[in-house]
Amino acid sequence: MKLSSRVQAFLKTLSLSVLLFSFFRIIFYLTFMNTSQNFTFLDALRAFFIGLRFDIRLSLLLSLPILLFSLFKRIHWARSDFSRKFWASAYALIFLSLLFTYAGDLGYYAYLRSRINARIFEFFNNFLISAEMVYESYNVWAWSIGLVILTFVIYKILYFFVFTHKEDVFNKKKVRVFQSLALTFAIIIGLHGSS
């Protein structure tokens, strides 16, 4: 069965999201695996599975706009190179913000031995002191450069392999709309059922 370009872009973005989030979870495990002697490999697998379910749900929510907004031809990425760059840039920035959160989670756990939570806002009460502490405790420049490079790589992947100039295999608008809305509805039902 042939899939429309928007469904292909949705599936590719979904896969990329899950891979990135899983990559950071593996980094988290490898970084702190020796800090708890009571944490077995079986516990790690169970925790990774729970995290994977969360990552899939988050990735589905992130990818949904592709199915919905790409129904409008004026902003479809195949319409112009500007639209293609816009979609790639928008999702690259979304990924950057999420990767920054994951990186912050690593630093937060290293400092307080707790996953990132609402308490992080307490650091903003003395922002300058907190910023100085972070700068002195962690290699901020290396992490920043790494995130920028990773974001650039993600942008290139999105531009060349996800949001391509490939025209839709379906010419009939009704078929395109039905396929996108049916998949969107199925995803929403799935997300609701898994909550």
XYZ file of C-alpha atoms in Angstrom, residues 18 29 63-64 115 118 169 173:
8
model
C 11.885 7.804 19.306
C 21.731 4.814 32.071
C 4.436 14.420 14.773
C 0.679 15.023 14.608
C 14.947 13.459 37.964
C 9.039 21.380 39.380
C 1.195 9.843 -4.663
C -7.765 15.722 -2.198
